[in-house]
Amino acid sequence: MRFCDITGQEELKRKLAEAIDAGRISHAQLFTGMAGAGTLPLAIAYVQYLNCRNRRGGDACGECPDCRQIENLAHPDLHFVFPVNKQGKKSGEVVLSDDFLPLWRSAVAETGGYFTLQEWFERLDLGKTLKGIISAKEADEIIRKLSFKSFEAEYKSVIVWMPETMNEEAANKILKILEEPWEKTLFLLVSERGDLLLQTIRSRTQEVAVPRLSPATLEAAAAAAGVSDPHKARTFARLAEGDLTALRHLSEGTADERRSDNFALFRELMRYSYNDRHLELLNWAEEAAALTRERQLSLFDDSARLLRDSFILHAGAADAVYLYGEEEEFCRKFAPFIGARNIEPIIAETETAKMQIARNGNPKIVFTHFALAVSKMIKRLQ
């Protein structure tokens, strides 16, 4: 994967290439940002540029043996570690990333490296409750692989995708590698939630913050994906909020069902809140708690977006709102309940609840508290 294959991030790509050209190569780097901003593609492109034999114009050539093998994710000196698991695993059975490399390669090839953790779990067919992890055995396997001499490339490279899914034992073993690295060894951690990593791991890595994509970049991407209506392309670009993965779902229509379901739950919560229907609020919390973790997180994201847009409508800046259909109809009616006095605490409550779910908080407790807290805040404007 070359830098030119990555959507946007022009300044960051230039800085990464310049650092390699100048020989400023940290042995451990932490790429942080949402998956849809290009964290994984950037990490792969970085390794390819580092090992390319004929760099030119700030990019890899794409033609030398190292480039071709890395583009196929089949270079003997490039290793991938990612969360895995499987249904029906036997007691004591070891499940490693290498067991799923063909599936991993197809996921990267089909999406360009833009896919979420939940989408990866769906490819693994883990169901609603089973989740992938990076185990201590995986860390042992990394140590084993890196103990060998490099085959072809100057650097032995390991890309650890979603290191926040490591268990404690694995994290401590990875920390030992970072503290005593082998020569010409490169560790790239690709994380959405770097704050969940051990502070000792973070302190031993050089962070590469990957920003959200600009609306202009996403609008161009929407047009390239076949969204011919300029207004629709602008709307999708705004709704995607810097996330190319979200834009893809919007463009393909695959986000419509989830978005519609989240809107229905948001609408119910707000109606129960301003009508002071506490029993229904408790039932709502039960329903939300039964969703998958990824759906719960997306519900908070959509709720925050709809709350902000309702506030903007309340402030009289309708031109700054990108709503359509039933969302627009409801938010215009709901806008009088969201003003300067309650928008900030409601958004803060939403973000806190999302963080608690992301950290595996008890969904029933989190959603019950969230529903009752929001109900009190909505009542302030009546």
CSV table of C-alpha atoms in Angstrom, one decimal:
chain,number,residue,atom,x,y,z
A,1,MET,CA,0.0,0.0,0.0
A,2,ARG,CA,1.5,3.3,-1.1
A,3,PHE,CA,0.8,6.8,0.4
A,4,CYS,CA,-1.0,7.8,-2.8
A,5,ASP,CA,-3.5,5.0,-2.2
A,6,ILE,CA,-4.7,6.6,1.1
A,7,THR,CA,-7.6,9.1,1.1
A,8,GLY,CA,-6.5,12.6,2.3
A,9,GLN,CA,-4.0,13.1,5.1
A,10,GLU,CA,-1.6,14.8,2.7
A,11,GLU,CA,0.4,16.7,5.4
A,12,LEU,CA,0.7,13.7,7.6
A,13,LYS,CA,1.9,11.5,4.7
A,14,ARG,CA,4.5,14.1,3.8
A,15,LYS,CA,5.8,14.3,7.4
A,16,LEU,CA,6.0,10.5,7.7
A,17,ALA,CA,8.0,10.2,4.4
A,18,GLU,CA,10.3,13.1,5.4
A,19,ALA,CA,11.0,11.5,8.8
A,20,ILE,CA,12.1,8.2,7.1
A,21,ASP,CA,14.2,10.1,4.5
A,22,ALA,CA,15.9,11.9,7.3
A,23,GLY,CA,16.6,8.7,9.3
A,24,ARG,CA,14.3,9.6,12.1
A,25,ILE,CA,12.7,6.2,12.7
A,26,SER,CA,11.4,5.5,16.1
A,27,HIS,CA,11.4,1.8,16.9
A,28,ALA,CA,7.9,2.0,18.5
A,29,GLN,CA,5.2,4.2,17.2
A,30,LEU,CA,1.5,4.6,18.2
A,31,PHE,CA,-0.9,5.6,15.3
A,32,THR,CA,-4.0,6.9,17.1
A,33,GLY,CA,-7.3,7.8,15.5
A,34,MET,CA,-10.5,6.4,14.2
A,35,ALA,CA,-10.2,3.5,11.8
A,36,GLY,CA,-12.1,5.5,9.1
A,37,ALA,CA,-9.4,8.2,9.2
A,38,GLY,CA,-6.8,5.7,7.7
A,39,THR,CA,-4.7,4.6,10.7
A,40,LEU,CA,-4.1,1.1,9.4
A,41,PRO,CA,-3.5,2.1,5.8
A,42,LEU,CA,-1.0,4.7,7.0
A,43,ALA,CA,0.9,2.2,9.1
A,44,ILE,CA,1.1,-0.3,6.2
A,45,ALA,CA,2.2,2.5,3.8
A,46,TYR,CA,4.8,3.6,6.3
A,47,VAL,CA,6.3,0.1,6.4
A,48,GLN,CA,6.3,-0.1,2.6
A,49,TYR,CA,8.0,3.3,2.2
A,50,LEU,CA,10.6,2.3,4.8
A,51,ASN,CA,11.5,-0.9,3.0
A,52,CYS,CA,11.1,0.3,-0.6
A,53,ARG,CA,14.3,0.0,-2.7
A,54,ASN,CA,13.4,2.8,-5.1
A,55,ARG,CA,11.6,5.6,-3.3
A,56,ARG,CA,10.6,8.5,-5.4
A,57,GLY,CA,8.5,11.6,-5.0
A,58,GLY,CA,7.8,11.0,-1.3
A,59,ASP,CA,6.3,7.6,-2.0
A,60,ALA,CA,7.2,3.9,-2.5
A,61,CYS,CA,7.8,2.7,-6.0
A,62,GLY,CA,5.2,-0.1,-5.8
A,63,GLU,CA,7.3,-2.2,-8.2
A,64,CYS,CA,10.3,-3.6,-6.3
A,65,PRO,CA,10.1,-7.0,-4.7
A,66,ASP,CA,9.6,-5.6,-1.2
A,67,CYS,CA,6.7,-3.3,-2.3
A,68,ARG,CA,4.9,-6.1,-4.1
A,69,GLN,CA,5.1,-8.4,-1.1
A,70,ILE,CA,4.0,-5.7,1.3
A,71,GLU,CA,1.1,-4.7,-0.9
A,72,ASN,CA,0.0,-8.3,-0.8
A,73,LEU,CA,0.5,-8.4,3.0
A,74,ALA,CA,2.8,-11.4,2.4
A,75,HIS,CA,6.3,-10.0,3.2
A,76,PRO,CA,8.3,-12.4,5.4
A,77,ASP,CA,9.6,-9.5,7.5
A,78,LEU,CA,6.1,-7.9,8.1
A,79,HIS,CA,4.0,-9.4,10.8
A,80,PHE,CA,0.4,-8.6,11.8
A,81,VAL,CA,-1.2,-9.0,15.2
A,82,PHE,CA,-4.9,-8.3,15.6
A,83,PRO,CA,-7.7,-9.4,18.0
A,84,VAL,CA,-9.1,-12.9,17.2
A,85,ASN,CA,-11.4,-15.5,18.6
A,86,LYS,CA,-13.7,-18.2,17.3
A,87,GLN,CA,-17.0,-19.8,18.1
A,88,GLY,CA,-16.8,-23.2,19.7
A,89,LYS,CA,-13.2,-22.8,20.9
A,90,LYS,CA,-12.2,-25.8,23.0
A,91,SER,CA,-10.8,-25.4,26.5
A,92,GLY,CA,-7.1,-24.6,26.3
A,93,GLU,CA,-7.1,-24.1,22.6
A,94,VAL,CA,-4.8,-21.3,21.4
A,95,VAL,CA,-6.1,-19.0,18.7
A,96,LEU,CA,-3.5,-16.7,17.0
A,97,SER,CA,-3.6,-14.0,14.3
A,98,ASP,CA,-1.7,-16.2,11.9
A,99,ASP,CA,-4.7,-18.6,11.8
A,100,PHE,CA,-6.8,-15.8,10.3
A,101,LEU,CA,-4.2,-14.2,7.9
A,102,PRO,CA,-6.1,-15.1,4.7
A,103,LEU,CA,-9.3,-13.5,6.2
A,104,TRP,CA,-7.2,-10.4,7.3
A,105,ARG,CA,-5.7,-10.0,3.8
A,106,SER,CA,-9.1,-10.1,2.2
A,107,ALA,CA,-10.5,-7.6,4.6
A,108,VAL,CA,-7.7,-5.1,3.9
A,109,ALA,CA,-7.9,-5.7,0.1
A,110,GLU,CA,-11.6,-5.3,0.0
A,111,THR,CA,-11.8,-2.1,2.1
A,112,GLY,CA,-8.4,-0.6,1.5
A,113,GLY,CA,-7.7,-1.0,5.2
A,114,TYR,CA,-10.7,1.1,6.3
A,115,PHE,CA,-12.8,-1.1,8.6
A,116,THR,CA,-13.9,-1.0,12.2
A,117,LEU,CA,-13.3,-3.4,15.0
A,118,GLN,CA,-16.9,-4.6,14.9
A,119,GLU,CA,-16.7,-5.2,11.2
A,120,TRP,CA,-13.7,-7.4,11.8
A,121,PHE,CA,-15.5,-9.3,14.5
A,122,GLU,CA,-18.4,-9.8,12.0
A,123,ARG,CA,-15.9,-11.3,9.5
A,124,LEU,CA,-14.8,-13.6,12.3
A,125,ASP,CA,-18.4,-14.6,12.9
A,126,LEU,CA,-18.2,-14.1,16.6
A,127,GLY,CA,-21.9,-13.4,17.2
A,128,LYS,CA,-23.3,-10.8,19.6
A,129,THR,CA,-21.4,-11.6,22.8
A,130,LEU,CA,-18.0,-13.1,21.8
A,131,LYS,CA,-15.2,-10.7,21.2
A,132,GLY,CA,-11.7,-10.9,19.9
A,133,ILE,CA,-8.6,-10.3,22.0
A,134,ILE,CA,-4.8,-10.2,21.7
A,135,SER,CA,-3.6,-12.9,24.1
A,136,ALA,CA,-0.4,-13.5,25.9
A,137,LYS,CA,0.3,-16.4,23.6
A,138,GLU,CA,0.2,-13.9,20.7
A,139,ALA,CA,2.8,-11.8,22.5
A,140,ASP,CA,5.0,-14.9,22.9
A,141,GLU,CA,4.6,-15.5,19.1
A,142,ILE,CA,5.8,-12.0,18.4
A,143,ILE,CA,8.9,-12.6,20.5
A,144,ARG,CA,9.6,-15.8,18.7
A,145,LYS,CA,9.3,-14.2,15.2
A,146,LEU,CA,11.4,-11.3,16.0
A,147,SER,CA,14.2,-13.5,17.4
A,148,PHE,CA,15.0,-14.5,13.9
A,149,LYS,CA,17.1,-12.5,11.4
A,150,SER,CA,15.3,-10.6,8.8
A,151,PHE,CA,14.8,-12.4,5.5
A,152,GLU,CA,14.9,-9.7,2.9
A,153,ALA,CA,14.0,-6.2,4.3
A,154,GLU,CA,16.3,-4.0,6.4
A,155,TYR,CA,13.7,-3.8,9.2
A,156,LYS,CA,11.6,-6.5,10.8
A,157,SER,CA,8.2,-4.8,11.3
A,158,VAL,CA,5.2,-5.7,13.5
A,159,ILE,CA,1.8,-3.9,13.1
A,160,VAL,CA,-0.4,-4.5,16.1
A,161,TRP,CA,-4.0,-3.5,15.2
A,162,MET,CA,-6.2,-2.5,18.1
A,163,PRO,CA,-3.7,-3.1,20.9
A,164,GLU,CA,-6.3,-1.9,23.4
A,165,THR,CA,-7.8,-5.4,23.1
A,166,MET,CA,-4.7,-7.0,24.7
A,167,ASN,CA,-5.2,-8.7,28.0
A,168,GLU,CA,-3.0,-7.6,30.9
A,169,GLU,CA,-0.5,-10.4,30.5
A,170,ALA,CA,-0.1,-9.7,26.8
A,171,ALA,CA,0.3,-6.0,27.5
A,172,ASN,CA,3.1,-6.6,30.0
A,173,LYS,CA,5.0,-8.9,27.5
A,174,ILE,CA,4.7,-6.3,24.8
A,175,LEU,CA,6.0,-3.7,27.2
A,176,LYS,CA,9.1,-5.8,27.8
A,177,ILE,CA,9.7,-5.9,24.0
A,178,LEU,CA,9.4,-2.1,23.8
A,179,GLU,CA,11.8,-1.6,26.7
A,180,GLU,CA,14.5,-3.9,25.1
A,181,PRO,CA,13.9,-3.8,21.4
A,182,TRP,CA,16.0,-5.7,18.9
A,183,GLU,CA,18.1,-3.7,16.4
A,184,LYS,CA,16.3,-2.8,13.2
A,185,THR,CA,12.9,-3.8,14.6
A,186,LEU,CA,9.8,-1.6,14.1
A,187,PHE,CA,6.7,-1.7,16.2
A,188,LEU,CA,3.6,0.1,14.9
A,189,LEU,CA,0.6,0.1,17.3
A,190,VAL,CA,-2.6,1.1,15.5
A,191,SER,CA,-5.2,2.2,18.0
A,192,GLU,CA,-8.6,3.9,18.2
A,193,ARG,CA,-8.4,4.2,22.0
A,194,GLY,CA,-4.8,4.8,22.9
A,195,ASP,CA,-6.0,6.0,26.4
A,196,LEU,CA,-6.9,2.4,27.2
A,197,LEU,CA,-3.3,1.2,26.8
A,198,LEU,CA,-0.9,0.9,29.7
A,199,GLN,CA,0.7,4.3,30.4
A,200,THR,CA,4.0,2.6,30.4
A,201,ILE,CA,3.4,1.4,26.9
A,202,ARG,CA,2.3,4.8,25.7
A,203,SER,CA,5.3,6.5,27.3
A,204,ARG,CA,7.6,4.2,25.2
A,205,THR,CA,6.1,5.0,21.9
A,206,GLN,CA,6.1,8.0,19.6
A,207,GLU,CA,2.5,9.0,18.9
A,208,VAL,CA,1.3,9.7,15.4
A,209,ALA,CA,-2.1,11.4,15.8
A,210,VAL,CA,-4.2,10.7,12.7
A,211,PRO,CA,-6.9,13.4,12.4
A,212,ARG,CA,-10.4,13.0,11.0
A,213,LEU,CA,-10.7,13.6,7.3
A,214,SER,CA,-11.9,17.0,6.2
A,215,PRO,CA,-15.5,17.5,4.9
A,216,ALA,CA,-14.0,18.5,1.5
A,217,THR,CA,-12.0,15.2,1.3
A,218,LEU,CA,-15.1,13.2,2.2
A,219,GLU,CA,-17.3,15.1,-0.3
A,220,ALA,CA,-14.8,14.3,-3.1
A,221,ALA,CA,-14.7,10.6,-1.9
A,222,ALA,CA,-18.6,10.5,-2.0
A,223,ALA,CA,-18.6,11.8,-5.5
A,224,ALA,CA,-15.9,9.3,-6.5
A,225,ALA,CA,-18.1,6.5,-5.0
A,226,GLY,CA,-21.0,7.4,-7.3
A,227,VAL,CA,-23.0,9.9,-5.3
A,228,SER,CA,-23.9,12.2,-8.2
A,229,ASP,CA,-26.1,14.6,-6.3
A,230,PRO,CA,-23.8,17.4,-4.9
A,231,HIS,CA,-26.2,18.2,-2.0
A,232,LYS,CA,-26.4,14.5,-1.0
A,233,ALA,CA,-22.6,14.2,-1.2
A,234,ARG,CA,-22.2,17.3,1.1
A,235,THR,CA,-24.8,15.8,3.5
A,236,PHE,CA,-23.0,12.4,3.6
A,237,ALA,CA,-19.6,14.1,4.1
A,238,ARG,CA,-21.0,16.0,7.1
A,239,LEU,CA,-22.8,13.0,8.6
A,240,ALA,CA,-19.7,10.9,8.3
A,241,GLU,CA,-17.8,13.2,10.6
A,242,GLY,CA,-14.4,12.6,9.2
A,243,ASP,CA,-14.8,8.8,8.9
A,244,LEU,CA,-14.4,7.2,5.5
A,245,THR,CA,-15.9,4.0,6.8
A,246,ALA,CA,-19.0,5.8,7.8
A,247,LEU,CA,-19.1,7.6,4.5
A,248,ARG,CA,-18.9,4.2,2.7
A,249,HIS,CA,-21.9,2.9,4.6
A,250,LEU,CA,-23.9,6.0,3.8
A,251,SER,CA,-23.0,5.9,0.1
A,252,GLU,CA,-23.9,2.3,-0.1
A,253,GLY,CA,-27.0,2.6,1.9
A,254,THR,CA,-25.8,0.0,4.4
A,255,ALA,CA,-26.0,2.6,7.3
A,256,ASP,CA,-29.7,3.4,6.7
A,257,GLU,CA,-31.1,0.5,8.8
A,258,ARG,CA,-28.8,1.1,11.8
A,259,ARG,CA,-29.2,4.8,11.6
A,260,SER,CA,-33.0,4.4,11.4
A,261,ASP,CA,-33.0,2.1,14.4
A,262,ASN,CA,-30.8,4.5,16.4
A,263,PHE,CA,-33.1,7.4,15.6
A,264,ALA,CA,-36.1,5.4,16.7
A,265,LEU,CA,-34.5,4.7,20.1
A,266,PHE,CA,-33.4,8.4,20.4
A,267,ARG,CA,-36.9,9.6,19.6
A,268,GLU,CA,-38.4,7.2,22.2
A,269,LEU,CA,-35.9,8.4,24.9
A,270,MET,CA,-36.7,12.0,24.3
A,271,ARG,CA,-40.4,11.6,24.2
A,272,TYR,CA,-40.4,9.5,27.4
A,273,SER,CA,-38.2,12.2,29.0
A,274,TYR,CA,-40.3,15.3,28.2
A,275,ASN,CA,-43.5,13.4,29.1
A,276,ASP,CA,-42.0,12.3,32.4
A,277,ARG,CA,-42.7,8.5,31.8
A,278,HIS,CA,-40.3,6.8,34.2
A,279,LEU,CA,-41.5,3.3,33.7
A,280,GLU,CA,-41.0,3.5,30.0
A,281,LEU,CA,-37.6,5.0,30.5
A,282,LEU,CA,-36.6,1.9,32.5
A,283,ASN,CA,-38.0,-0.3,29.7
A,284,TRP,CA,-36.0,1.7,27.2
A,285,ALA,CA,-32.8,1.2,29.1
A,286,GLU,CA,-33.5,-2.6,29.1
A,287,GLU,CA,-33.9,-2.6,25.3
A,288,ALA,CA,-30.8,-0.5,24.7
A,289,ALA,CA,-28.8,-2.8,27.1
A,290,ALA,CA,-29.7,-5.8,25.0
A,291,LEU,CA,-28.0,-4.3,21.8
A,292,THR,CA,-24.5,-5.4,20.8
A,293,ARG,CA,-21.7,-3.2,22.2
A,294,GLU,CA,-21.0,-1.7,18.8
A,295,ARG,CA,-24.7,-0.8,18.3
A,296,GLN,CA,-24.7,0.8,21.8
A,297,LEU,CA,-21.7,2.9,20.9
A,298,SER,CA,-23.2,4.0,17.6
A,299,LEU,CA,-26.5,4.9,19.5
A,300,PHE,CA,-24.5,7.3,21.6
A,301,ASP,CA,-22.8,8.8,18.5
A,302,ASP,CA,-26.1,9.3,16.7
A,303,SER,CA,-27.8,10.7,19.9
A,304,ALA,CA,-25.0,13.3,20.3
A,305,ARG,CA,-25.3,14.3,16.7
A,306,LEU,CA,-29.1,14.7,16.9
A,307,LEU,CA,-28.9,16.6,20.1
A,308,ARG,CA,-26.4,19.0,18.6
A,309,ASP,CA,-28.4,19.5,15.5
A,310,SER,CA,-31.5,20.1,17.6
A,311,PHE,CA,-29.6,22.8,19.6
A,312,ILE,CA,-28.5,24.4,16.3
A,313,LEU,CA,-32.1,24.5,15.1
A,314,HIS,CA,-33.1,26.1,18.5
A,315,ALA,CA,-30.4,28.7,17.9
A,316,GLY,CA,-32.0,29.6,14.5
A,317,ALA,CA,-29.1,28.4,12.4
A,318,ALA,CA,-31.0,25.8,10.3
A,319,ASP,CA,-28.6,26.3,7.3
A,320,ALA,CA,-25.9,24.7,9.4
A,321,VAL,CA,-27.9,21.5,10.0
A,322,TYR,CA,-27.6,18.5,7.7
A,323,LEU,CA,-30.8,16.6,8.5
A,324,TYR,CA,-33.4,15.0,6.2
A,325,GLY,CA,-36.5,12.9,6.4
A,326,GLU,CA,-37.9,11.8,9.8
A,327,GLU,CA,-34.8,13.0,11.6
A,328,GLU,CA,-35.4,16.6,10.4
A,329,GLU,CA,-39.1,16.5,11.1
A,330,PHE,CA,-38.6,15.3,14.7
A,331,CYS,CA,-35.6,17.6,15.5
A,332,ARG,CA,-37.5,20.7,14.4
A,333,LYS,CA,-40.3,19.8,16.9
A,334,PHE,CA,-37.8,18.8,19.6
A,335,ALA,CA,-35.5,21.8,19.3
A,336,PRO,CA,-37.4,24.0,21.9
A,337,PHE,CA,-36.4,21.4,24.5
A,338,ILE,CA,-32.6,21.8,23.8
A,339,GLY,CA,-31.0,25.2,24.6
A,340,ALA,CA,-27.9,26.8,26.1
A,341,ARG,CA,-28.9,25.7,29.6
A,342,ASN,CA,-28.9,21.9,29.0
A,343,ILE,CA,-27.0,21.1,25.8
A,344,GLU,CA,-23.6,20.8,27.4
A,345,PRO,CA,-24.6,18.6,30.4
A,346,ILE,CA,-26.6,16.3,28.1
A,347,ILE,CA,-23.7,15.9,25.7
A,348,ALA,CA,-21.4,15.3,28.6
A,349,GLU,CA,-23.7,12.6,30.0
A,350,THR,CA,-23.8,11.0,26.6
A,351,GLU,CA,-20.0,11.0,26.2
A,352,THR,CA,-19.6,9.6,29.7
A,353,ALA,CA,-22.0,6.8,29.1
A,354,LYS,CA,-20.3,6.0,25.8
A,355,MET,CA,-16.9,5.8,27.5
A,356,GLN,CA,-18.4,3.5,30.2
A,357,ILE,CA,-19.7,1.1,27.6
A,358,ALA,CA,-16.4,1.2,25.7
A,359,ARG,CA,-14.7,0.2,28.9
A,360,ASN,CA,-17.1,-2.8,29.3
A,361,GLY,CA,-19.3,-1.2,31.9
A,362,ASN,CA,-22.6,-3.0,32.8
A,363,PRO,CA,-25.0,-1.9,30.1
A,364,LYS,CA,-28.1,-2.1,32.2
A,365,ILE,CA,-26.6,0.2,34.9
A,366,VAL,CA,-25.1,2.6,32.3
A,367,PHE,CA,-28.3,2.9,30.2
A,368,THR,CA,-30.6,3.2,33.2
A,369,HIS,CA,-28.5,6.0,34.7
A,370,PHE,CA,-28.2,7.7,31.3
A,371,ALA,CA,-32.0,7.6,30.6
A,372,LEU,CA,-32.9,9.0,34.0
A,373,ALA,CA,-30.2,11.7,34.0
A,374,VAL,CA,-31.2,12.8,30.5
A,375,SER,CA,-34.9,12.9,31.5
A,376,LYS,CA,-34.1,15.4,34.3
A,377,MET,CA,-32.2,17.6,32.0
A,378,ILE,CA,-34.8,17.7,29.3
A,379,LYS,CA,-37.4,18.7,31.9
A,380,ARG,CA,-35.5,21.9,32.7
A,381,LEU,CA,-36.8,23.7,29.6
A,382,GLN,CA,-40.5,22.9,30.0
